[in-house]
Amino acid sequence: MLVNELITVYESERKETPETLNDLLDYFQKKYIAGEIDIKNYRDIFNFLHQQGATSAHEYV
């Protein structure tokens, strides 16, 4: 999985470029919650972005 692939999906639906990896992670979390992607894809995306340094808005205390 490449970050460029995730950015392309984000840009095609949102019509803007994500400012950070955190934006990408939050976007794909919302897609998972809405039932637009399955748990396996979400886990893969989450783990990949997390390894790249992304943090979820839900991780902040």
mmCIF file of N, CA and C in Angstrom:
data_model
loop_
_atom_site.group_PDB
_atom_site.id
_atom_site.type_symbol
_atom_site.label_atom_id
_atom_site.label_comp_id
_atom_site.label_asym_id
_atom_site.label_seq_id
_atom_site.Cartn_x
_atom_site.Cartn_y
_atom_site.Cartn_z
ATOM 1 N N MET A 1 0.851 -1.184 0.000
ATOM 2 C CA MET A 1 0.000 0.000 0.000
ATOM 3 C C MET A 1 0.887 1.234 0.000
ATOM 4 N N LEU A 2 0.544 2.154 -0.833
ATOM 5 C CA LEU A 2 1.304 3.394 -0.923
ATOM 6 C C LEU A 2 0.459 4.561 -0.430
ATOM 7 N N VAL A 3 1.113 5.495 0.202
ATOM 8 C CA VAL A 3 0.399 6.670 0.689
ATOM 9 C C VAL A 3 -0.212 7.437 -0.478
ATOM 10 N N ASN A 4 0.439 7.372 -1.651
ATOM 11 C CA ASN A 4 -0.100 8.063 -2.828
ATOM 12 C C ASN A 4 -1.473 7.518 -3.211
ATOM 13 N N GLU A 5 -1.672 6.215 -3.050
ATOM 14 C CA GLU A 5 -2.973 5.614 -3.361
ATOM 15 C C GLU A 5 -4.049 6.155 -2.424
ATOM 16 N N LEU A 6 -3.711 6.276 -1.148
ATOM 17 C CA LEU A 6 -4.672 6.791 -0.169
ATOM 18 C C LEU A 6 -4.984 8.263 -0.436
ATOM 19 N N ILE A 7 -3.961 9.014 -0.805
ATOM 20 C CA ILE A 7 -4.160 10.434 -1.120
ATOM 21 C C ILE A 7 -5.063 10.584 -2.333
ATOM 22 N N THR A 8 -4.880 9.738 -3.337
ATOM 23 C CA THR A 8 -5.707 9.801 -4.539
ATOM 24 C C THR A 8 -7.179 9.578 -4.208
ATOM 25 N N VAL A 9 -7.476 8.590 -3.359
ATOM 26 C CA VAL A 9 -8.858 8.338 -2.947
ATOM 27 C C VAL A 9 -9.405 9.554 -2.212
ATOM 28 N N TYR A 10 -8.629 10.086 -1.286
ATOM 29 C CA TYR A 10 -9.035 11.268 -0.511
ATOM 30 C C TYR A 10 -9.347 12.437 -1.445
ATOM 31 N N GLU A 11 -8.422 12.717 -2.359
ATOM 32 C CA GLU A 11 -8.587 13.856 -3.262
ATOM 33 C C GLU A 11 -9.768 13.685 -4.206
ATOM 34 N N SER A 12 -9.995 12.469 -4.667
ATOM 35 C CA SER A 12 -11.094 12.263 -5.611
ATOM 36 C C SER A 12 -12.453 12.461 -4.953
ATOM 37 N N GLU A 13 -12.559 12.162 -3.677
ATOM 38 C CA GLU A 13 -13.839 12.317 -2.983
ATOM 39 C C GLU A 13 -13.985 13.673 -2.314
ATOM 40 N N ARG A 14 -12.911 14.205 -1.768
ATOM 41 C CA ARG A 14 -12.986 15.463 -1.023
ATOM 42 C C ARG A 14 -12.669 16.691 -1.871
ATOM 43 N N LYS A 15 -12.090 16.479 -3.044
ATOM 44 C CA LYS A 15 -11.713 17.584 -3.946
ATOM 45 C C LYS A 15 -10.729 18.550 -3.300
ATOM 46 N N GLU A 16 -9.871 18.005 -2.439
ATOM 47 C CA GLU A 16 -8.796 18.780 -1.833
ATOM 48 C C GLU A 16 -7.679 17.828 -1.417
ATOM 49 N N THR A 17 -6.522 18.376 -1.174
ATOM 50 C CA THR A 17 -5.375 17.575 -0.758
ATOM 51 C C THR A 17 -5.332 17.526 0.770
ATOM 52 N N PRO A 18 -5.081 16.345 1.344
ATOM 53 C CA PRO A 18 -4.967 16.280 2.803
ATOM 54 C C PRO A 18 -3.729 17.053 3.269
ATOM 55 N N GLU A 19 -3.865 17.752 4.368
ATOM 56 C CA GLU A 19 -2.739 18.537 4.874
ATOM 57 C C GLU A 19 -1.724 17.668 5.602
ATOM 58 N N THR A 20 -2.207 16.605 6.249
ATOM 59 C CA THR A 20 -1.327 15.737 7.034
ATOM 60 C C THR A 20 -1.763 14.283 6.900
ATOM 61 N N LEU A 21 -0.917 13.392 7.370
ATOM 62 C CA LEU A 21 -1.289 11.977 7.434
ATOM 63 C C LEU A 21 -2.452 11.778 8.399
ATOM 64 N N ASN A 22 -2.550 12.625 9.395
ATOM 65 C CA ASN A 22 -3.657 12.543 10.349
ATOM 66 C C ASN A 22 -4.996 12.760 9.639
ATOM 67 N N ASP A 23 -5.013 13.678 8.676
ATOM 68 C CA ASP A 23 -6.230 13.921 7.891
ATOM 69 C C ASP A 23 -6.637 12.651 7.146
ATOM 70 N N LEU A 24 -5.661 11.975 6.567
ATOM 71 C CA LEU A 24 -5.943 10.721 5.859
ATOM 72 C C LEU A 24 -6.510 9.676 6.811
ATOM 73 N N LEU A 25 -5.889 9.541 7.965
ATOM 74 C CA LEU A 25 -6.354 8.556 8.933
ATOM 75 C C LEU A 25 -7.777 8.859 9.383
ATOM 76 N N ASP A 26 -8.057 10.093 9.699
ATOM 77 C CA ASP A 26 -9.408 10.471 10.124
ATOM 78 C C ASP A 26 -10.427 10.218 9.018
ATOM 79 N N TYR A 27 -10.053 10.504 7.789
ATOM 80 C CA TYR A 27 -10.935 10.282 6.641
ATOM 81 C C TYR A 27 -11.290 8.798 6.502
ATOM 82 N N PHE A 28 -10.292 7.946 6.565
ATOM 83 C CA PHE A 28 -10.559 6.517 6.409
ATOM 84 C C PHE A 28 -11.261 5.932 7.638
ATOM 85 N N GLN A 29 -11.066 6.520 8.812
ATOM 86 C CA GLN A 29 -11.839 6.098 9.980
ATOM 87 C C GLN A 29 -13.316 6.393 9.760
ATOM 88 N N LYS A 30 -13.616 7.554 9.225
ATOM 89 C CA LYS A 30 -15.010 7.920 8.953
ATOM 90 C C LYS A 30 -15.620 6.979 7.909
ATOM 91 N N LYS A 31 -14.832 6.605 6.896
ATOM 92 C CA LYS A 31 -15.319 5.672 5.870
ATOM 93 C C LYS A 31 -15.620 4.311 6.500
ATOM 94 N N TYR A 32 -14.788 3.877 7.430
ATOM 95 C CA TYR A 32 -15.025 2.605 8.119
ATOM 96 C C TYR A 32 -16.298 2.685 8.968
ATOM 97 N N ILE A 33 -16.438 3.735 9.735
ATOM 98 C CA ILE A 33 -17.612 3.900 10.596
ATOM 99 C C ILE A 33 -18.896 3.949 9.770
ATOM 100 N N ALA A 34 -18.812 4.558 8.589
ATOM 101 C CA ALA A 34 -19.974 4.655 7.691
ATOM 102 C C ALA A 34 -20.244 3.348 6.945
ATOM 103 N N GLY A 35 -19.375 2.353 7.123
ATOM 104 C CA GLY A 35 -19.562 1.073 6.471
ATOM 105 C C GLY A 35 -19.104 1.054 5.014
ATOM 106 N N GLU A 36 -18.296 2.025 4.634
ATOM 107 C CA GLU A 36 -17.830 2.117 3.251
ATOM 108 C C GLU A 36 -16.592 1.267 2.981
ATOM 109 N N ILE A 37 -15.859 0.902 4.034
ATOM 110 C CA ILE A 37 -14.742 -0.029 3.903
ATOM 111 C C ILE A 37 -14.855 -1.066 5.014
ATOM 112 N N ASP A 38 -14.350 -2.256 4.746
ATOM 113 C CA ASP A 38 -14.469 -3.325 5.744
ATOM 114 C C ASP A 38 -13.336 -3.241 6.766
ATOM 115 N N ILE A 39 -13.464 -4.051 7.812
ATOM 116 C CA ILE A 39 -12.519 -4.005 8.928
ATOM 117 C C ILE A 39 -11.102 -4.363 8.496
ATOM 118 N N LYS A 40 -10.950 -5.312 7.586
ATOM 119 C CA LYS A 40 -9.606 -5.699 7.147
ATOM 120 C C LYS A 40 -8.914 -4.540 6.439
ATOM 121 N N ASN A 41 -9.609 -3.900 5.516
ATOM 122 C CA ASN A 41 -9.014 -2.747 4.822
ATOM 123 C C ASN A 41 -8.713 -1.619 5.796
ATOM 124 N N TYR A 42 -9.627 -1.378 6.710
ATOM 125 C CA TYR A 42 -9.414 -0.315 7.690
ATOM 126 C C TYR A 42 -8.189 -0.607 8.552
ATOM 127 N N ARG A 43 -8.059 -1.838 9.017
ATOM 128 C CA ARG A 43 -6.898 -2.192 9.845
ATOM 129 C C ARG A 43 -5.600 -2.016 9.072
ATOM 130 N N ASP A 44 -5.606 -2.453 7.816
ATOM 131 C CA ASP A 44 -4.405 -2.293 6.990
ATOM 132 C C ASP A 44 -4.047 -0.818 6.829
ATOM 133 N N ILE A 45 -5.047 -0.007 6.531
ATOM 134 C CA ILE A 45 -4.821 1.436 6.352
ATOM 135 C C ILE A 45 -4.373 2.063 7.666
ATOM 136 N N PHE A 46 -5.067 1.723 8.750
ATOM 137 C CA PHE A 46 -4.714 2.276 10.064
ATOM 138 C C PHE A 46 -3.280 1.931 10.424
ATOM 139 N N ASN A 47 -2.910 0.657 10.305
ATOM 140 C CA ASN A 47 -1.554 0.234 10.669
ATOM 141 C C ASN A 47 -0.506 0.913 9.793
ATOM 142 N N PHE A 48 -0.771 0.992 8.496
ATOM 143 C CA PHE A 48 0.165 1.637 7.579
ATOM 144 C C PHE A 48 0.364 3.099 7.946
ATOM 145 N N LEU A 49 -0.718 3.839 8.103
ATOM 146 C CA LEU A 49 -0.604 5.270 8.417
ATOM 147 C C LEU A 49 -0.005 5.488 9.804
ATOM 148 N N HIS A 50 -0.361 4.626 10.742
ATOM 149 C CA HIS A 50 0.179 4.733 12.093
ATOM 150 C C HIS A 50 1.703 4.533 12.077
ATOM 151 N N GLN A 51 2.174 3.582 11.276
ATOM 152 C CA GLN A 51 3.616 3.353 11.148
ATOM 153 C C GLN A 51 4.321 4.546 10.510
ATOM 154 N N GLN A 52 3.590 5.299 9.707
ATOM 155 C CA GLN A 52 4.153 6.490 9.057
ATOM 156 C C GLN A 52 4.123 7.706 9.977
ATOM 157 N N GLY A 53 3.518 7.566 11.158
ATOM 158 C CA GLY A 53 3.497 8.651 12.130
ATOM 159 C C GLY A 53 2.159 9.305 12.348
ATOM 160 N N ALA A 54 1.116 8.837 11.667
ATOM 161 C CA ALA A 54 -0.216 9.429 11.828
ATOM 162 C C ALA A 54 -0.795 9.060 13.194
ATOM 163 N N THR A 55 -1.527 9.995 13.754
ATOM 164 C CA THR A 55 -2.266 9.731 14.989
ATOM 165 C C THR A 55 -3.718 10.115 14.769
ATOM 166 N N SER A 56 -4.578 9.348 15.357
ATOM 167 C CA SER A 56 -6.014 9.577 15.226
ATOM 168 C C SER A 56 -6.464 10.694 16.147
ATOM 169 N N ALA A 57 -7.480 11.414 15.719
ATOM 170 C CA ALA A 57 -8.069 12.441 16.588
ATOM 171 C C ALA A 57 -8.634 11.790 17.846
ATOM 172 N N HIS A 58 -8.971 10.513 17.776
ATOM 173 C CA HIS A 58 -9.528 9.792 18.910
ATOM 174 C C HIS A 58 -8.456 9.366 19.899
ATOM 175 N N GLU A 59 -7.182 9.507 19.543
ATOM 176 C CA GLU A 59 -6.091 9.124 20.436
ATOM 177 C C GLU A 59 -5.700 10.259 21.380
ATOM 178 N N TYR A 60 -6.135 11.475 21.085
ATOM 179 C CA TYR A 60 -5.761 12.610 21.923
ATOM 180 C C TYR A 60 -6.546 12.582 23.218
ATOM 181 N N VAL A 61 -5.863 12.920 24.310
ATOM 182 C CA VAL A 61 -6.496 12.931 25.627
ATOM 183 C C VAL A 61 -6.818 14.351 26.022
#
